[in-house]
Backbone as CSV, one residue per row, in Angstrom:
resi,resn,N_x,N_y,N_z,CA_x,CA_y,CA_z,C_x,C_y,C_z
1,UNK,1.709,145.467,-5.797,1.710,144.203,-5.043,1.842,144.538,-3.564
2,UNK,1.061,144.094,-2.746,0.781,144.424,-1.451,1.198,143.475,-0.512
3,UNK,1.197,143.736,0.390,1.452,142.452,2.005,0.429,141.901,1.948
4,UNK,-1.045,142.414,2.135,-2.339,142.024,1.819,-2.491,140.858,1.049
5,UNK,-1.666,140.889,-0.895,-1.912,139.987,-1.423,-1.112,138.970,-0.968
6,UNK,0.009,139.245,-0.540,1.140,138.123,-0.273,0.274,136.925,0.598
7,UNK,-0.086,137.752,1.463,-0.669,136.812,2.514,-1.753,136.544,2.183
8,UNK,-2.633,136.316,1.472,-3.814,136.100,1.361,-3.188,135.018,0.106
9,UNK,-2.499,135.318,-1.120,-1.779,133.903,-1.393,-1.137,133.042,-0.554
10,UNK,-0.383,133.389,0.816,0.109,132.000,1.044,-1.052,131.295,1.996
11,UNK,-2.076,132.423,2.205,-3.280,131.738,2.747,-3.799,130.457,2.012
12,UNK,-4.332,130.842,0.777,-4.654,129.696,0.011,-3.732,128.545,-0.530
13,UNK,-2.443,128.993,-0.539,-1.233,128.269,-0.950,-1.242,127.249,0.514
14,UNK,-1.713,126.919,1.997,-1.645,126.136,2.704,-2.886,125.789,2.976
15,UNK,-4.380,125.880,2.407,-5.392,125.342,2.136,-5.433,124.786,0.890
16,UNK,-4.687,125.018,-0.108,-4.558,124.139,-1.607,-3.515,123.033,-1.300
17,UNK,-2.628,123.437,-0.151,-1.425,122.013,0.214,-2.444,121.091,1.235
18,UNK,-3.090,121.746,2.214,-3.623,120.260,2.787,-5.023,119.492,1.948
19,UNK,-5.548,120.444,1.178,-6.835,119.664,0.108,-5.721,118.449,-0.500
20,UNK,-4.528,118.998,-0.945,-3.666,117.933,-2.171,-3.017,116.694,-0.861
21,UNK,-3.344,116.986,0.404,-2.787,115.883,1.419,-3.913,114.804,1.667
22,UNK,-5.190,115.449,1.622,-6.450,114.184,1.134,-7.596,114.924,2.878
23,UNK,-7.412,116.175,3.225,-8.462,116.739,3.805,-9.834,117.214,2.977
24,UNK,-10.373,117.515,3.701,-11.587,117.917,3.528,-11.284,119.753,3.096
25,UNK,-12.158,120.422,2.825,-12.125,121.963,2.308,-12.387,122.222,3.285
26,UNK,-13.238,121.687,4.284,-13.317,122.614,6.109,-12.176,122.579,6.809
27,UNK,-11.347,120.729,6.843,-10.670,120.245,7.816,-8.931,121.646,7.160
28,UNK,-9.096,121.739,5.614,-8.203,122.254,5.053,-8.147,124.259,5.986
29,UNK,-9.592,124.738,6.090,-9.228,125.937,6.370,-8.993,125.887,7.438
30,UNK,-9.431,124.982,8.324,-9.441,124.964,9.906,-7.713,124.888,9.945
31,UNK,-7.147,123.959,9.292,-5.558,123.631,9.960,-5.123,125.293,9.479
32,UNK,-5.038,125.532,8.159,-4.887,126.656,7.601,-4.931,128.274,8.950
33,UNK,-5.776,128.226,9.073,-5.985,129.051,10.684,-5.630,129.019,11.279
34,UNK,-5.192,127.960,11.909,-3.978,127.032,13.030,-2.856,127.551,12.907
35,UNK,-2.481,127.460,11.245,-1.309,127.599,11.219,-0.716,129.510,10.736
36,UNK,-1.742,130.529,11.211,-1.983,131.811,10.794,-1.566,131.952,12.416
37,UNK,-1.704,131.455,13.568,-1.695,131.652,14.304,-0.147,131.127,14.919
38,UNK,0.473,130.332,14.251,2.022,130.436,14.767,2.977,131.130,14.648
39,UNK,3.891,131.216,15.907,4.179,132.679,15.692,5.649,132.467,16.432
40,UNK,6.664,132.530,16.054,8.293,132.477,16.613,8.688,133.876,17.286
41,UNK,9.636,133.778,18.707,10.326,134.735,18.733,11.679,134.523,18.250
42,UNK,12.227,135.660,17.575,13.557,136.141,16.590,14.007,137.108,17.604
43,UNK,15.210,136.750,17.765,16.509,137.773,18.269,17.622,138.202,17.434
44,UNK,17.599,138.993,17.578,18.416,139.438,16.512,20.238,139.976,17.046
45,UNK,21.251,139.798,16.057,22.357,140.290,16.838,23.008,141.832,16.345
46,UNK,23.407,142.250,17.738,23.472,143.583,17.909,23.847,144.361,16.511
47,UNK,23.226,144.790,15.697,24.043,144.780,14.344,25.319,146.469,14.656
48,UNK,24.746,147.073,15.474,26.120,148.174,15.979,27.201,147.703,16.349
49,UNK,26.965,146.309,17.372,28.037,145.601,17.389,29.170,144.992,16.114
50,UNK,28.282,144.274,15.882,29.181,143.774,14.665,29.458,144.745,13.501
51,UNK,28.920,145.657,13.446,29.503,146.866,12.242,30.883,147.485,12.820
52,UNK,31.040,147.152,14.375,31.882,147.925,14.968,33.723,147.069,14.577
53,UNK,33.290,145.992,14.182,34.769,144.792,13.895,35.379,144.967,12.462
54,UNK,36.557,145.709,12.388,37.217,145.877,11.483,37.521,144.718,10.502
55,UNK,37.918,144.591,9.282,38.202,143.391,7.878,38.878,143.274,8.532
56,UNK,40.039,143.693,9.120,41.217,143.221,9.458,41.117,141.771,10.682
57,UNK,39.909,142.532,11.066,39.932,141.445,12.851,39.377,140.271,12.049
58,UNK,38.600,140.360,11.229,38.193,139.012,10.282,39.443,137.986,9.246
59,UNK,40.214,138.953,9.247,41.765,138.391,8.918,42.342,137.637,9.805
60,UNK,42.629,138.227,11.033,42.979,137.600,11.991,41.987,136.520,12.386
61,UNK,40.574,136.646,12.490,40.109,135.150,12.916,40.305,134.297,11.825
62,UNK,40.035,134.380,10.840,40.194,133.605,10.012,41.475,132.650,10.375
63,UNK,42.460,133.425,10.381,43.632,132.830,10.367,43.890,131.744,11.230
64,UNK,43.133,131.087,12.284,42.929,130.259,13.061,42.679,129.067,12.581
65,UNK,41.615,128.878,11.423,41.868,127.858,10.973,43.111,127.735,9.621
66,UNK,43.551,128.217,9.047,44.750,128.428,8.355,45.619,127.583,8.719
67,UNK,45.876,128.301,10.372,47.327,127.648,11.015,47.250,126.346,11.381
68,UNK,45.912,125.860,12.112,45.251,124.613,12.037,45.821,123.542,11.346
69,UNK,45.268,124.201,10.159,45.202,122.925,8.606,46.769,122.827,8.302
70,UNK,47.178,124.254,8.054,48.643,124.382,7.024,49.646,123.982,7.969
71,UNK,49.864,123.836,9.353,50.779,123.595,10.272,50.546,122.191,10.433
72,UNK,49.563,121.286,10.064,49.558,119.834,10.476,50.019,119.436,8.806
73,UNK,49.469,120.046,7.952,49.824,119.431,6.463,51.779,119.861,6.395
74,UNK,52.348,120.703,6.900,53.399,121.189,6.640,54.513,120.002,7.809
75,UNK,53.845,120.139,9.053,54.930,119.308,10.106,54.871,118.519,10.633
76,UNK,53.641,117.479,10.354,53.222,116.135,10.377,54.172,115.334,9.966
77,UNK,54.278,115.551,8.695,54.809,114.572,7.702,56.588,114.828,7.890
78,UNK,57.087,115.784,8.792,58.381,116.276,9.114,58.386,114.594,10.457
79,UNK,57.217,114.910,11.234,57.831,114.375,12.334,57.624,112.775,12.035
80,UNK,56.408,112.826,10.884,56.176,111.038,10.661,57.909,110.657,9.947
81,UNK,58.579,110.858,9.139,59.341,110.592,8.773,60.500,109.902,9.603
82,UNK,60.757,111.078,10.468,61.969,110.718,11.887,61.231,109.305,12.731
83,UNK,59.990,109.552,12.575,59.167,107.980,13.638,59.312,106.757,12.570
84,UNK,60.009,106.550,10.928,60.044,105.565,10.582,60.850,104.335,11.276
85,UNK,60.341,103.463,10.982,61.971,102.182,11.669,62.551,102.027,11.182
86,UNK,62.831,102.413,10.037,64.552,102.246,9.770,65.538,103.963,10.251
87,UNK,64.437,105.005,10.107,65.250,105.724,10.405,65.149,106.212,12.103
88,UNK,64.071,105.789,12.787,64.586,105.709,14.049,65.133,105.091,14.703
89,UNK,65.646,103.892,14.109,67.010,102.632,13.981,67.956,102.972,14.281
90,UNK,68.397,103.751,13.134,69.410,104.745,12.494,70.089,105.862,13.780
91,UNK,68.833,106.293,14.078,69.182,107.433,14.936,69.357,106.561,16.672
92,UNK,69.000,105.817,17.098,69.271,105.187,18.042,70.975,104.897,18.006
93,UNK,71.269,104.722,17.136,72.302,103.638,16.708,73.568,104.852,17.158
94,UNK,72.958,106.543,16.803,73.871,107.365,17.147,74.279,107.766,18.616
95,UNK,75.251,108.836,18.645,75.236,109.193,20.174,74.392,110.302,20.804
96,UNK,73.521,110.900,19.657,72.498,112.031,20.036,71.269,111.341,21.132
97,UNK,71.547,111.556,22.354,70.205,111.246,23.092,68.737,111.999,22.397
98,UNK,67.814,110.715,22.991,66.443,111.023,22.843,65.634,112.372,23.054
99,UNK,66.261,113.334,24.293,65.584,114.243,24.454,66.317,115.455,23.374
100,UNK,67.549,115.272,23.051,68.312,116.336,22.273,67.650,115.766,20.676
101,UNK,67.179,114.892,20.651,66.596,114.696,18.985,65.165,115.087,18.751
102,UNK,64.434,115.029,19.739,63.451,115.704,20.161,63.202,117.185,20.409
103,UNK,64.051,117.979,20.654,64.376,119.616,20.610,64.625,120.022,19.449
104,UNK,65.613,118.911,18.415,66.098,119.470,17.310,64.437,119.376,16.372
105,UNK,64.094,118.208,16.482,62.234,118.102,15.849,61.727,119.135,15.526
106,UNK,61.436,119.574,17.225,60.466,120.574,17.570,61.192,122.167,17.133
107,UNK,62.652,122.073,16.925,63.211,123.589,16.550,62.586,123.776,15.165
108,UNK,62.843,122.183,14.616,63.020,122.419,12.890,61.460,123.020,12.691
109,UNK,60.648,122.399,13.646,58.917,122.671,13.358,58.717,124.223,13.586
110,UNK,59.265,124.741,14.797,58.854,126.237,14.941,60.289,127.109,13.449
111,UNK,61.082,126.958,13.169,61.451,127.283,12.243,60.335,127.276,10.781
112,UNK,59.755,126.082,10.764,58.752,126.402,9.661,57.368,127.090,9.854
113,UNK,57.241,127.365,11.318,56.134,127.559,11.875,56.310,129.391,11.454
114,UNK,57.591,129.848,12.103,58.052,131.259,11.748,57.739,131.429,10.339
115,UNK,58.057,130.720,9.421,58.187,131.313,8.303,56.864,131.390,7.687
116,UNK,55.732,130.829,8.229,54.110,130.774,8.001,53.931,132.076,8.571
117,UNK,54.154,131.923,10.145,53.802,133.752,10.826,54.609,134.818,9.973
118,UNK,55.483,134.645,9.614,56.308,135.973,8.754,55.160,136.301,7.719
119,UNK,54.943,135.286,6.710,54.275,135.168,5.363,52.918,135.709,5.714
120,UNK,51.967,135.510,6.580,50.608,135.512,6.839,50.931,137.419,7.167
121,UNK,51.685,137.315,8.481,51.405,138.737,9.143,52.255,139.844,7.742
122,UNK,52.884,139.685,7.042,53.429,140.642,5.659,52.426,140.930,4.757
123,UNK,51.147,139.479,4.537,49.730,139.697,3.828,48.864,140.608,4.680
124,UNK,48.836,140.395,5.806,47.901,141.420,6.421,48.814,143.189,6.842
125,UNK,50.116,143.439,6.026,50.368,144.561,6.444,49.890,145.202,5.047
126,UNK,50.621,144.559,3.568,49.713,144.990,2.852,48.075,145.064,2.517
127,UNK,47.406,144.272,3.572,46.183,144.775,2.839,45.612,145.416,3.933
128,UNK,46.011,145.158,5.293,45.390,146.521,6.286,46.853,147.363,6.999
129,UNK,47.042,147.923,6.202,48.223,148.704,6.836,48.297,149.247,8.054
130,UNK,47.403,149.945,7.835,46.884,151.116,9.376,46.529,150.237,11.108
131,UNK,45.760,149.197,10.385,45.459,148.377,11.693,46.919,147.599,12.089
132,UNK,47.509,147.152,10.973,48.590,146.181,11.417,49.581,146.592,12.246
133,UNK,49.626,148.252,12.206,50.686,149.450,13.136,50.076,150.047,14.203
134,UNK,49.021,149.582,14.613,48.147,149.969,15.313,48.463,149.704,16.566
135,UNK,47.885,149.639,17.812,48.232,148.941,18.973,46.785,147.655,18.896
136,UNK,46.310,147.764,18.234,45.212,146.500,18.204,45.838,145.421,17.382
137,UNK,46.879,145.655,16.123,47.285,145.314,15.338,48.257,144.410,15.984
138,UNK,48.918,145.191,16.910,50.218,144.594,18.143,49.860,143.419,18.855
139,UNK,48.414,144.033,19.612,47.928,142.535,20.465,47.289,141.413,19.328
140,UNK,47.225,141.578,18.123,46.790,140.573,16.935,47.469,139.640,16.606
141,UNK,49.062,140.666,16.361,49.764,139.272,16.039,50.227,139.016,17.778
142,UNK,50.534,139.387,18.729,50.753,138.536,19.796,49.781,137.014,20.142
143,UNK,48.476,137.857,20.044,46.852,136.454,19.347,47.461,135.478,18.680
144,UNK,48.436,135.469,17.787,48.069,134.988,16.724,49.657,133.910,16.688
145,UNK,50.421,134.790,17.348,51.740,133.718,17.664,51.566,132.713,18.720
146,UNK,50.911,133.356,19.834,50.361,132.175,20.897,49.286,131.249,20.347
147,UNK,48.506,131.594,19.580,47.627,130.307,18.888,48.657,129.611,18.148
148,UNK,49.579,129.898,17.338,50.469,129.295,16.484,51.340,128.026,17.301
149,UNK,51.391,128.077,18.670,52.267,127.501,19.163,50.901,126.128,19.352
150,UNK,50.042,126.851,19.933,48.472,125.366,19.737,48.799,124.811,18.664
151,UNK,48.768,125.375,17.109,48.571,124.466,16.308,49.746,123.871,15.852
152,UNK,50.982,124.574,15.841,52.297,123.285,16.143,52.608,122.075,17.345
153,UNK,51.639,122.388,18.060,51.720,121.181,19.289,50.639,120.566,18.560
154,UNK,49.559,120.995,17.759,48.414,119.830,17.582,49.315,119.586,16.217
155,UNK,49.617,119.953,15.281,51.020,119.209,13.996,51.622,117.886,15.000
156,UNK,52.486,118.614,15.823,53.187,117.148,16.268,52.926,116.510,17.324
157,UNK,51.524,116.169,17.486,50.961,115.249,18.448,50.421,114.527,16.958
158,UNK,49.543,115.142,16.087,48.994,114.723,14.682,50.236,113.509,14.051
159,UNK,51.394,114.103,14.048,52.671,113.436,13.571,53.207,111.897,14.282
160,UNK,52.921,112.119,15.588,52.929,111.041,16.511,52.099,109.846,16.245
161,UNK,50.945,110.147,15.849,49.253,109.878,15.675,49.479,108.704,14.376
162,UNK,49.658,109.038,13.405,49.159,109.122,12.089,50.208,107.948,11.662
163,UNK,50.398,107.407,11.036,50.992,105.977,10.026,51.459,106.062,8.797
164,UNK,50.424,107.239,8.087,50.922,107.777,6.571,50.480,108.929,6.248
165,UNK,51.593,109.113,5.710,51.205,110.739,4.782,49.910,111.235,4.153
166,UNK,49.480,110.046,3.930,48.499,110.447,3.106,47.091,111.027,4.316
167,UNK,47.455,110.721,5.605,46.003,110.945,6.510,46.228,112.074,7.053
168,UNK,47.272,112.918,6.684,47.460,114.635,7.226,46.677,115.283,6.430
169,UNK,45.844,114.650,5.331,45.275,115.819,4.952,43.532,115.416,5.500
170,UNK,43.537,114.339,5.732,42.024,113.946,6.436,42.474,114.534,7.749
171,UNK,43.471,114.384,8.805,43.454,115.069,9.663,43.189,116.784,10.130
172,UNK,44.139,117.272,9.242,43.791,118.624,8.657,42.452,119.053,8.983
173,UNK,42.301,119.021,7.785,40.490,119.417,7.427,39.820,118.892,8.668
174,UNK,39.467,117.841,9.380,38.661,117.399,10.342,39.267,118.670,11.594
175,UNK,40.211,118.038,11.725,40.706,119.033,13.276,40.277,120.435,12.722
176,UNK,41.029,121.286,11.761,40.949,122.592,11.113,39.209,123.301,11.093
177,UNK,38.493,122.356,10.262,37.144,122.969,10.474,36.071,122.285,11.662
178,UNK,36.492,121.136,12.438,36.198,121.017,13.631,35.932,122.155,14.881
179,UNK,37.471,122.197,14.457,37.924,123.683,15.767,37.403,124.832,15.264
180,UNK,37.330,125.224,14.106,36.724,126.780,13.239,35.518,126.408,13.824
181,UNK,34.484,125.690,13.465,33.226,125.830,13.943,32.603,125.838,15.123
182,UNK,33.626,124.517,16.049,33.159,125.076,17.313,33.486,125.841,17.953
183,UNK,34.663,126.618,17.626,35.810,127.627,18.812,34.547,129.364,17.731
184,UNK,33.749,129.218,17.275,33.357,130.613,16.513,34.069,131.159,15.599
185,UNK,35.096,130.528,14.756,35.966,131.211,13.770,34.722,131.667,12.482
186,UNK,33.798,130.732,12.342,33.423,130.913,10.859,31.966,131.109,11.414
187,UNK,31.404,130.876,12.528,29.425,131.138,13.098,29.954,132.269,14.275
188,UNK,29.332,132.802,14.439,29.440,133.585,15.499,28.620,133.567,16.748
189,UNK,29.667,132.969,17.793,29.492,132.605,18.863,27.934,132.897,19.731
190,UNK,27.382,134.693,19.483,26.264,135.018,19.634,25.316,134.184,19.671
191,UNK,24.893,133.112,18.449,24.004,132.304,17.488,24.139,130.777,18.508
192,UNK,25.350,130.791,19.398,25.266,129.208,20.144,24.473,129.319,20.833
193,UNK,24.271,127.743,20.930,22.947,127.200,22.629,23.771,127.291,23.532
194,UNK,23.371,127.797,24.585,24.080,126.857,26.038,25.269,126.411,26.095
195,UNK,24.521,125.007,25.007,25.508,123.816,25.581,26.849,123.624,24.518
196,UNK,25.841,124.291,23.536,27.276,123.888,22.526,28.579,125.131,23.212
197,UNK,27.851,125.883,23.710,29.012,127.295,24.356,30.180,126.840,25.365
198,UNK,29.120,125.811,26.001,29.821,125.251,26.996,30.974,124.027,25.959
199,UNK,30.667,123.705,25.339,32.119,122.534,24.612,32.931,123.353,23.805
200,UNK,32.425,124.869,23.328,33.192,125.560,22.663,34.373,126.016,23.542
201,UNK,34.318,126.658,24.791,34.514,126.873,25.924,36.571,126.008,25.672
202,UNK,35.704,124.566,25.388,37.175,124.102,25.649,38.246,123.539,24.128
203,UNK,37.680,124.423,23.542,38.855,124.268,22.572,39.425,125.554,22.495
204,UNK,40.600,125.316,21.818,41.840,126.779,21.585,41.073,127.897,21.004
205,UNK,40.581,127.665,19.591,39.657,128.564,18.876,38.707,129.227,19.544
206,UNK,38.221,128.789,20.596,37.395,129.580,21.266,37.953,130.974,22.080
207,UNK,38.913,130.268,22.562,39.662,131.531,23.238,40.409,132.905,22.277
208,UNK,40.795,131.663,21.490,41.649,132.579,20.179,40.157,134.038,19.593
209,UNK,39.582,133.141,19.180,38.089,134.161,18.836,37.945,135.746,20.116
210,UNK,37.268,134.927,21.178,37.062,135.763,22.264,38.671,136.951,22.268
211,UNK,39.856,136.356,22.542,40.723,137.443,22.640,41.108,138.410,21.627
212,UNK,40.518,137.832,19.878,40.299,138.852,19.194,39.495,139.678,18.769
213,UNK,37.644,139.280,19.246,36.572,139.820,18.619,37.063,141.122,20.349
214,UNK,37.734,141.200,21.493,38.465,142.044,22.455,38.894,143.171,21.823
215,UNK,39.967,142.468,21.584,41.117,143.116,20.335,40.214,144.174,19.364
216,UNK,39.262,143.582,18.781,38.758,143.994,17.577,38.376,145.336,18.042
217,UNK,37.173,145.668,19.266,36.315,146.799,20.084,37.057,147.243,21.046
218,UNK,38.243,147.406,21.248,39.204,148.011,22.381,38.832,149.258,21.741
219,UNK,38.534,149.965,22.668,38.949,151.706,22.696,40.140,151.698,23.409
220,UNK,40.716,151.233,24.663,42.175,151.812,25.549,42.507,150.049,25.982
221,UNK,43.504,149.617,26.352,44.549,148.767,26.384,44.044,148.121,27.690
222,UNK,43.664,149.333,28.595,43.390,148.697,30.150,41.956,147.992,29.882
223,UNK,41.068,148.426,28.974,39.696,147.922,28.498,39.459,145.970,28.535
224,UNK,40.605,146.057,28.023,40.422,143.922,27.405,41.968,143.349,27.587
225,UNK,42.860,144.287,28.983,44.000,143.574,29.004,43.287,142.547,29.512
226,UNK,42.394,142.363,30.597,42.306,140.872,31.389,41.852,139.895,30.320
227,UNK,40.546,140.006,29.784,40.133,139.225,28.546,41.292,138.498,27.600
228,UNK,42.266,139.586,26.788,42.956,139.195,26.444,44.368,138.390,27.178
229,UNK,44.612,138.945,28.379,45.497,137.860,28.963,45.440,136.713,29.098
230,UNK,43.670,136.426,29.612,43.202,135.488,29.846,43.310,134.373,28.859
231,UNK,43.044,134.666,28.013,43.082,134.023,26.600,43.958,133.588,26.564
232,UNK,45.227,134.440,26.229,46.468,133.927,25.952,47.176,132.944,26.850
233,UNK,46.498,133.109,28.151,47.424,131.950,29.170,46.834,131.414,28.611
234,UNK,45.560,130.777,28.694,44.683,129.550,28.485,45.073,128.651,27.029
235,UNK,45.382,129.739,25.898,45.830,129.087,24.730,47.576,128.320,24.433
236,UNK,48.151,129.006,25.594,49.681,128.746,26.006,49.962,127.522,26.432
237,UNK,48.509,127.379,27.598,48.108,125.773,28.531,48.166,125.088,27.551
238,UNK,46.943,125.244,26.680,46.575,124.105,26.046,47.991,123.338,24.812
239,UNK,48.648,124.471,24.203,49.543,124.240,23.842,50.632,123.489,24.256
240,UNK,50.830,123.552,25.905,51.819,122.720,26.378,50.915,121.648,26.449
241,UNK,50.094,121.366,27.142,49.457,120.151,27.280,49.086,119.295,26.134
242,UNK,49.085,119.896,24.893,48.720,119.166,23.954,50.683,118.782,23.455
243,UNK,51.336,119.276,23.243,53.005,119.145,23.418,53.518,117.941,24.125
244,UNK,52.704,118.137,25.411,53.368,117.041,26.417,53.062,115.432,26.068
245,UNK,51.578,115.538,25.513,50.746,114.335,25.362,51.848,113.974,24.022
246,UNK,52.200,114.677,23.014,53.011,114.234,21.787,53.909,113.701,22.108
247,UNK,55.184,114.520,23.201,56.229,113.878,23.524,56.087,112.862,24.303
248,UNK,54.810,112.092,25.050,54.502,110.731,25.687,54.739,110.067,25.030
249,UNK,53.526,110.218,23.989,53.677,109.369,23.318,54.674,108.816,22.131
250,UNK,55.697,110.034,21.538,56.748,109.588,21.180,57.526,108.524,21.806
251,UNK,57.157,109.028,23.227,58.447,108.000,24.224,58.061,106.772,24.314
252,UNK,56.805,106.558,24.434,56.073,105.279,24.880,56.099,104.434,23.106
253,UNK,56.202,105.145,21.784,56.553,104.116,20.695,57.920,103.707,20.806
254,UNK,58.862,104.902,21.258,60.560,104.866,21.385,60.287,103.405,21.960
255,UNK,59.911,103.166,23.183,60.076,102.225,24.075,59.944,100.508,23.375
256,UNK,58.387,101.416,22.050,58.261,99.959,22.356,58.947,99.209,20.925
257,UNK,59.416,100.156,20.485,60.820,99.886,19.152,61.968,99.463,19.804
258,UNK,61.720,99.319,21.269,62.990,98.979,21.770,64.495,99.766,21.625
């Protein structure tokens, strides 16, 4: 079986499709020809490149949407609880000010937040040992605690947000594979237009990605400190800023519960 025959069947295979569309046997070879003559350019991605990114660095991206999903399903429903009216009634009624009940919130959240980073980074020592002791391994989980603090500020802004339990898990999933797809967790960034690069640009995942696919091709430390610094402020920002908008708006329901 030859290239020869291949093509010379799908030759007739698009002169037997436009005869069955209601052409003529001329009008059929003529388009047929037409269409022998279209012709795409294909780019292809660096495949040395990407052979060069360890399982492990695919552990670590992954893990972006993980913290996403499992940090809004886990501390949502922590902070919707304290926003009920009878029990923010309750707590008014005490002598604990607003901003000290608000610290204790946010402790109880990074307390559960730790015990996700403990659990995740202990799975990736058993299954990549070598990288996890590594100095790439080092700036991974540093990656990976500063994204953690994004997705506990997007948990309790989500918590602020939401009315019932039951919409942390529609939230979840939307935000979780929202952000995976456009920040490059699960397509690889290479494959974007322009423009979608440019909206990827401004979510957390994007940065999170970029400071680990860094991470991933470091030969020496001085190589992708800026890259990776960069990242990490930028994912730190967004974290407070997404934090700040939660605690507004906590204050602004406080207010209007009187």
């Amino acid at each position: 079986w030859s290239s020869d025959d291949s093509s010379s069947d799908l030759y007739l295979s698009t002169v037997g499709m436009f005869l069955e569309g209601g052409y003529s046997l001329e009008e059929s070879i003529e388009k047929a020809d037409e269409n022998q003559k279209i012709s795409v350019d294909v780019t292809f991605v660096d495949e040395k490149k990407a052979n060069e990114k360890p399982a492990a660095a695919y552990f670590f991206q992954y893990m972006a949407y993980i913290l996403i999903a499992s940090l809004i399903i886990l501390v949502s429903p922590l902070i919707l609880a304290f926003n009920k009216k009878d029990v923010s009634a309750r707590n008014k009624c005490s002598a604990m000010p607003f901003f000290v009940r608000n610290i204790q919130l946010i402790a109880a959240s990074i307390v559960v937040m730790l015990i996700e980073f403990v659990i995740l980074i202990a799975e990736c020592m058993i299954l990549y040992p070598e990288y996890i002791f590594s100095t790439k391994g080092v700036f991974s989980i540093l990656n990976v605690l500063v994204f953690e603090l994004v997705a506990g500020a997007l948990a309790y802004l989500t918590g602020q947000l939401i009315s019932k339990p039951t919409a942390t898990d529609i939230v979840s999933n939307t935000l979780g594979l929202g952000f995976a797809f456009l920040g490059g967790v699960f397509v690889p960034m290479e494959i974007f237009r322009s423009g979608l690069l440019v909206i990827s640009r401004f979510t957390p995942t994007y940065w999170y990605v970029v400071a680990n696919d860094a991470i991933a091709q470091m030969t020496s430390v001085s190589e992708v400190s800026g890259t990776v610094c960069q990242s990490l402020i930028i994912e730190f920002v967004y974290a407070l800023a997404v934090l700040s908008l939660g605690l507004l708006i906590n204050r602004m329901k406080a207010r209007e519960r009187g």
